[in-house]
PDB file of C-alpha atoms in Angstrom:
ATOM      1  CA  ARG R   1       0.066   0.006  -0.140  1.00 62.00           C
ATOM      2  CA  ILE R   2       3.111   2.568   0.356  1.00 71.00           C
ATOM      3  CA  SER R   3       4.334   2.846  -2.609  1.00 76.00           C
ATOM      4  CA  LYS R   4       5.509   6.274  -4.656  1.00 85.00           C
ATOM      5  CA  ARG R   5       4.634   4.444  -7.647  1.00 89.00           C
ATOM      6  CA  GLU R   6       1.320   3.317  -9.110  1.00 91.00           C
ATOM      7  CA  TRP R   7       0.891  -0.547  -9.755  1.00 95.00           C
ATOM      8  CA  PHE R   8      -2.241  -2.416 -10.605  1.00 94.00           C
ATOM      9  CA  GLY R   9      -3.155  -6.173 -10.002  1.00 96.00           C
ATOM     10  CA  PHE R  10      -6.069  -8.938  -9.075  1.00 97.00           C
ATOM     11  CA  ILE R  11      -7.199 -11.079  -6.288  1.00 97.00           C
ATOM     12  CA  PRO R  12      -8.117 -14.561  -7.292  1.00 98.00           C
ATOM     13  CA  VAL R  13     -11.203 -15.473  -5.503  1.00 97.00           C
ATOM     14  CA  ASN R  14     -11.881 -19.514  -4.957  1.00 96.00           C
ATOM     15  CA  ALA R  15     -15.081 -21.263  -5.261  1.00 94.00           C
ATOM     16  CA  ASN R  16     -15.071 -21.459  -1.362  1.00 95.00           C
ATOM     17  CA  GLY R  17     -14.631 -17.531  -1.428  1.00 93.00           C
ATOM     18  CA  ASN R  18     -11.608 -17.425  -0.042  1.00 96.00           C
ATOM     19  CA  ARG R  19      -9.153 -14.559  -0.905  1.00 96.00           C
ATOM     20  CA  GLY R  20      -5.990 -16.294  -2.714  1.00 96.00           C
ATOM     21  CA  GLU R  21      -2.562 -13.518  -2.924  1.00 96.00           C
ATOM     22  CA  ILE R  22      -2.330 -10.278  -4.809  1.00 95.00           C
ATOM     23  CA  HIS R  23      -1.234 -10.688  -8.655  1.00 97.00           C
ATOM     24  CA  VAL R  24       0.673  -7.412  -9.537  1.00 95.00           C
ATOM     25  CA  ILE R  25       0.738  -7.326 -13.504  1.00 95.00           C
ATOM     26  CA  ALA R  26       1.841  -3.766 -13.904  1.00 93.00           C
ATOM     27  CA  HIS R  27       3.647  -0.786 -12.105  1.00 91.00           C
ATOM     28  CA  GLY R  28       3.250   2.592 -13.212  1.00 90.00           C
ATOM     29  CA  GLY R  29       4.329   6.297 -12.279  1.00 85.00           C
ATOM     30  CA  THR R  30       3.616   8.259  -9.549  1.00 81.00           C
ATOM     31  CA  HIS R  31       0.075   9.322 -11.524  1.00 80.00           C
ATOM     32  CA  HIS R  32      -0.569   6.855 -13.771  1.00 84.00           C
ATOM     33  CA  VAL R  33      -0.266   3.336 -14.332  1.00 89.00           C
ATOM     34  CA  GLU R  34      -1.064   1.342 -18.013  1.00 89.00           C
ATOM     35  CA  ILE R  35      -2.981  -1.448 -18.441  1.00 89.00           C
ATOM     36  CA  ASP R  36      -3.295  -3.934 -21.243  1.00 89.00           C
ATOM     37  CA  PRO R  37      -6.376  -5.395 -20.611  1.00 88.00           C
ATOM     38  CA  ALA R  38      -6.026  -8.490 -22.727  1.00 91.00           C
ATOM     39  CA  HIS R  39      -2.390  -9.428 -20.828  1.00 93.00           C
ATOM     40  CA  LEU R  40      -4.644  -8.798 -17.413  1.00 94.00           C
ATOM     41  CA  PHE R  41      -7.436 -11.375 -18.766  1.00 95.00           C
ATOM     42  CA  TYR R  42      -4.460 -13.915 -19.780  1.00 96.00           C
ATOM     43  CA  GLU R  43      -2.876 -13.677 -16.203  1.00 96.00           C
ATOM     44  CA  ILE R  44      -6.752 -14.156 -14.381  1.00 96.00           C
ATOM     45  CA  LEU R  45      -7.442 -17.108 -16.971  1.00 96.00           C
ATOM     46  CA  ARG R  46      -4.330 -19.088 -15.741  1.00 95.00           C
ATOM     47  CA  CYS R  47      -5.214 -18.885 -12.323  1.00 95.00           C
ATOM     48  CA  LYS R  48      -8.485 -20.204 -13.103  1.00 96.00           C
ATOM     49  CA  PRO R  49     -10.742 -18.596 -10.743  1.00 97.00           C
ATOM     50  CA  HIS R  50     -14.305 -18.435  -9.147  1.00 97.00           C
ATOM     51  CA  GLY R  51     -14.014 -14.872  -9.075  1.00 97.00           C
ATOM     52  CA  ILE R  52     -11.657 -11.890  -8.827  1.00 97.00           C
ATOM     53  CA  TYR R  53     -10.928  -8.730  -7.253  1.00 97.00           C
ATOM     54  CA  LEU R  54      -9.433  -5.798  -9.433  1.00 96.00           C
ATOM     55  CA  ILE R  55      -6.903  -3.913  -6.949  1.00 96.00           C
ATOM     56  CA  HIS R  56      -4.620  -0.817  -7.625  1.00 94.00           C
ATOM     57  CA  ASN R  57      -2.925   1.840  -5.218  1.00 93.00           C
ATOM     58  CA  HIS R  58      -3.018   5.799  -5.502  1.00 93.00           C
ATOM     59  CA  PRO R  59       0.017   6.614  -3.804  1.00 92.00           C
ATOM     60  CA  SER R  60      -1.956  10.357  -3.395  1.00 91.00           C
ATOM     61  CA  ASP R  61      -4.162   8.546  -1.086  1.00 90.00           C
ATOM     62  CA  ASP R  62      -7.132   9.959  -3.227  1.00 91.00           C
ATOM     63  CA  VAL R  63      -9.007   6.758  -3.522  1.00 91.00           C
ATOM     64  CA  ARG R  64     -11.701   8.188  -5.495  1.00 90.00           C
ATOM     65  CA  PRO R  65     -11.908   6.164  -8.850  1.00 90.00           C
ATOM     66  CA  SER R  66     -11.049   8.075 -12.096  1.00 88.00           C
ATOM     67  CA  LEU R  67     -12.761   7.833 -15.333  1.00 88.00           C
ATOM     68  CA  THR R  68     -10.224   5.610 -16.413  1.00 89.00           C
ATOM     69  CA  ASP R  69     -10.630   3.428 -13.474  1.00 90.00           C
ATOM     70  CA  ARG R  70     -14.256   3.317 -14.027  1.00 89.00           C
ATOM     71  CA  ILE R  71     -14.251   2.276 -17.706  1.00 89.00           C
ATOM     72  CA  LEU R  72     -11.650  -0.594 -16.894  1.00 90.00           C
ATOM     73  CA  THR R  73     -13.715  -1.868 -14.477  1.00 92.00           C
ATOM     74  CA  SER R  74     -16.707  -1.808 -16.764  1.00 90.00           C
ATOM     75  CA  ARG R  75     -14.943  -3.326 -19.139  1.00 90.00           C
ATOM     76  CA  SER R  76     -13.727  -6.201 -16.773  1.00 92.00           C
ATOM     77  CA  GLU R  77     -17.164  -6.553 -15.699  1.00 92.00           C
ATOM     78  CA  THR R  78     -18.538  -7.599 -18.873  1.00 92.00           C
ATOM     79  CA  LEU R  79     -15.146 -10.129 -19.401  1.00 92.00           C
ATOM     80  CA  THR R  80     -15.477 -11.785 -16.445  1.00 95.00           C
ATOM     81  CA  ARG R  81     -19.301 -12.302 -17.051  1.00 94.00           C
ATOM     82  CA  GLU R  82     -18.383 -13.603 -20.548  1.00 95.00           C
ATOM     83  CA  PHE R  83     -15.868 -16.315 -19.000  1.00 95.00           C
ATOM     84  CA  ASN R  84     -18.155 -17.147 -16.140  1.00 96.00           C
ATOM     85  CA  ILE R  85     -15.662 -15.469 -13.424  1.00 97.00           C
ATOM     86  CA  GLU R  86     -17.677 -13.321 -10.679  1.00 96.00           C
ATOM     87  CA  PHE R  87     -16.665 -10.061 -10.498  1.00 96.00           C
ATOM     88  CA  LYS R  88     -16.242  -9.069  -6.921  1.00 95.00           C
ATOM     89  CA  GLY R  89     -15.325  -5.478  -6.908  1.00 93.00           C
ATOM     90  CA  HIS R  90     -11.969  -3.061  -7.761  1.00 93.00           C
ATOM     91  CA  TYR R  91     -10.304  -2.176  -4.804  1.00 94.00           C
ATOM     92  CA  ILE R  92      -8.641   1.483  -5.066  1.00 93.00           C
ATOM     93  CA  VAL R  93      -5.877   1.429  -1.727  1.00 94.00           C
ATOM     94  CA  GLY R  94      -4.125   4.606  -0.522  1.00 93.00           C
ATOM     95  CA  PRO R  95      -1.471   4.578   2.363  1.00 92.00           C
ATOM     96  CA  THR R  96      -4.360   5.402   5.038  1.00 92.00           C
ATOM     97  CA  LYS R  97      -7.631   4.797   2.908  1.00 91.00           C
ATOM     98  CA  ILE R  98      -8.907   2.202   0.875  1.00 92.00           C
ATOM     99  CA  ILE R  99     -12.280   1.782  -1.279  1.00 91.00           C
ATOM    100  CA  LEU R 100     -14.077  -0.971  -3.117  1.00 91.00           C
ATOM    101  CA  PHE R 101     -16.342  -0.216  -5.695  1.00 87.00           C
ATOM    102  CA  ARG R 102     -18.441  -3.197  -7.238  1.00 78.00           C
ATOM    103  CA  ASN R 103     -19.469  -1.871 -10.666  1.00 67.00           C
ATOM    104  CA  ALA R 104     -18.643   1.341 -12.065  1.00 57.00           C
ATOM    105  CA  PHE R 105     -20.527   3.723 -10.594  1.00 58.00           C
ATOM    106  CA  GLU R 106     -21.131   2.265  -7.117  1.00 58.00           C
ATOM    107  CA  GLU R 107     -18.523   3.016  -4.067  1.00 54.00           C
ATOM    108  CA  VAL R 108     -18.344   1.534  -0.839  1.00 52.00           C
ATOM    109  CA  PRO R 109     -15.941   1.755   2.251  1.00 53.00           C
ATOM    110  CA  GLY R 110     -13.391  -1.008   1.323  1.00 52.00           C
ATOM    111  CA  ASP R 111     -13.570  -4.132   3.728  1.00 51.00           C
ATOM    112  CA  TRP R 112      -9.671  -5.911   3.863  1.00 48.00           C
TER     113      TRP R 112
END
């Protein structure tokens, strides 16, 4: 959580609802990380999860989702449905704050 650069990954969830380890798939700069959706879903499918959480950090501690975060979340929701994977939500974590949004427009306090 305490990093000066943004990173992005996912957390696989098994059929019992247990979360696996964070799979970080990209590192970026201080305010942005570039995500290749094809690479993201390649890595997700390799894990054969029942469900997934997306996760990335905002070093600034402003955990509000950007438009890019919302678009990627929406696309991921669609793709997980097509692959019969449950989309659990998208965590944004900062050094002291966390948020979870379950779809591109709903934000809830994060539960870790």
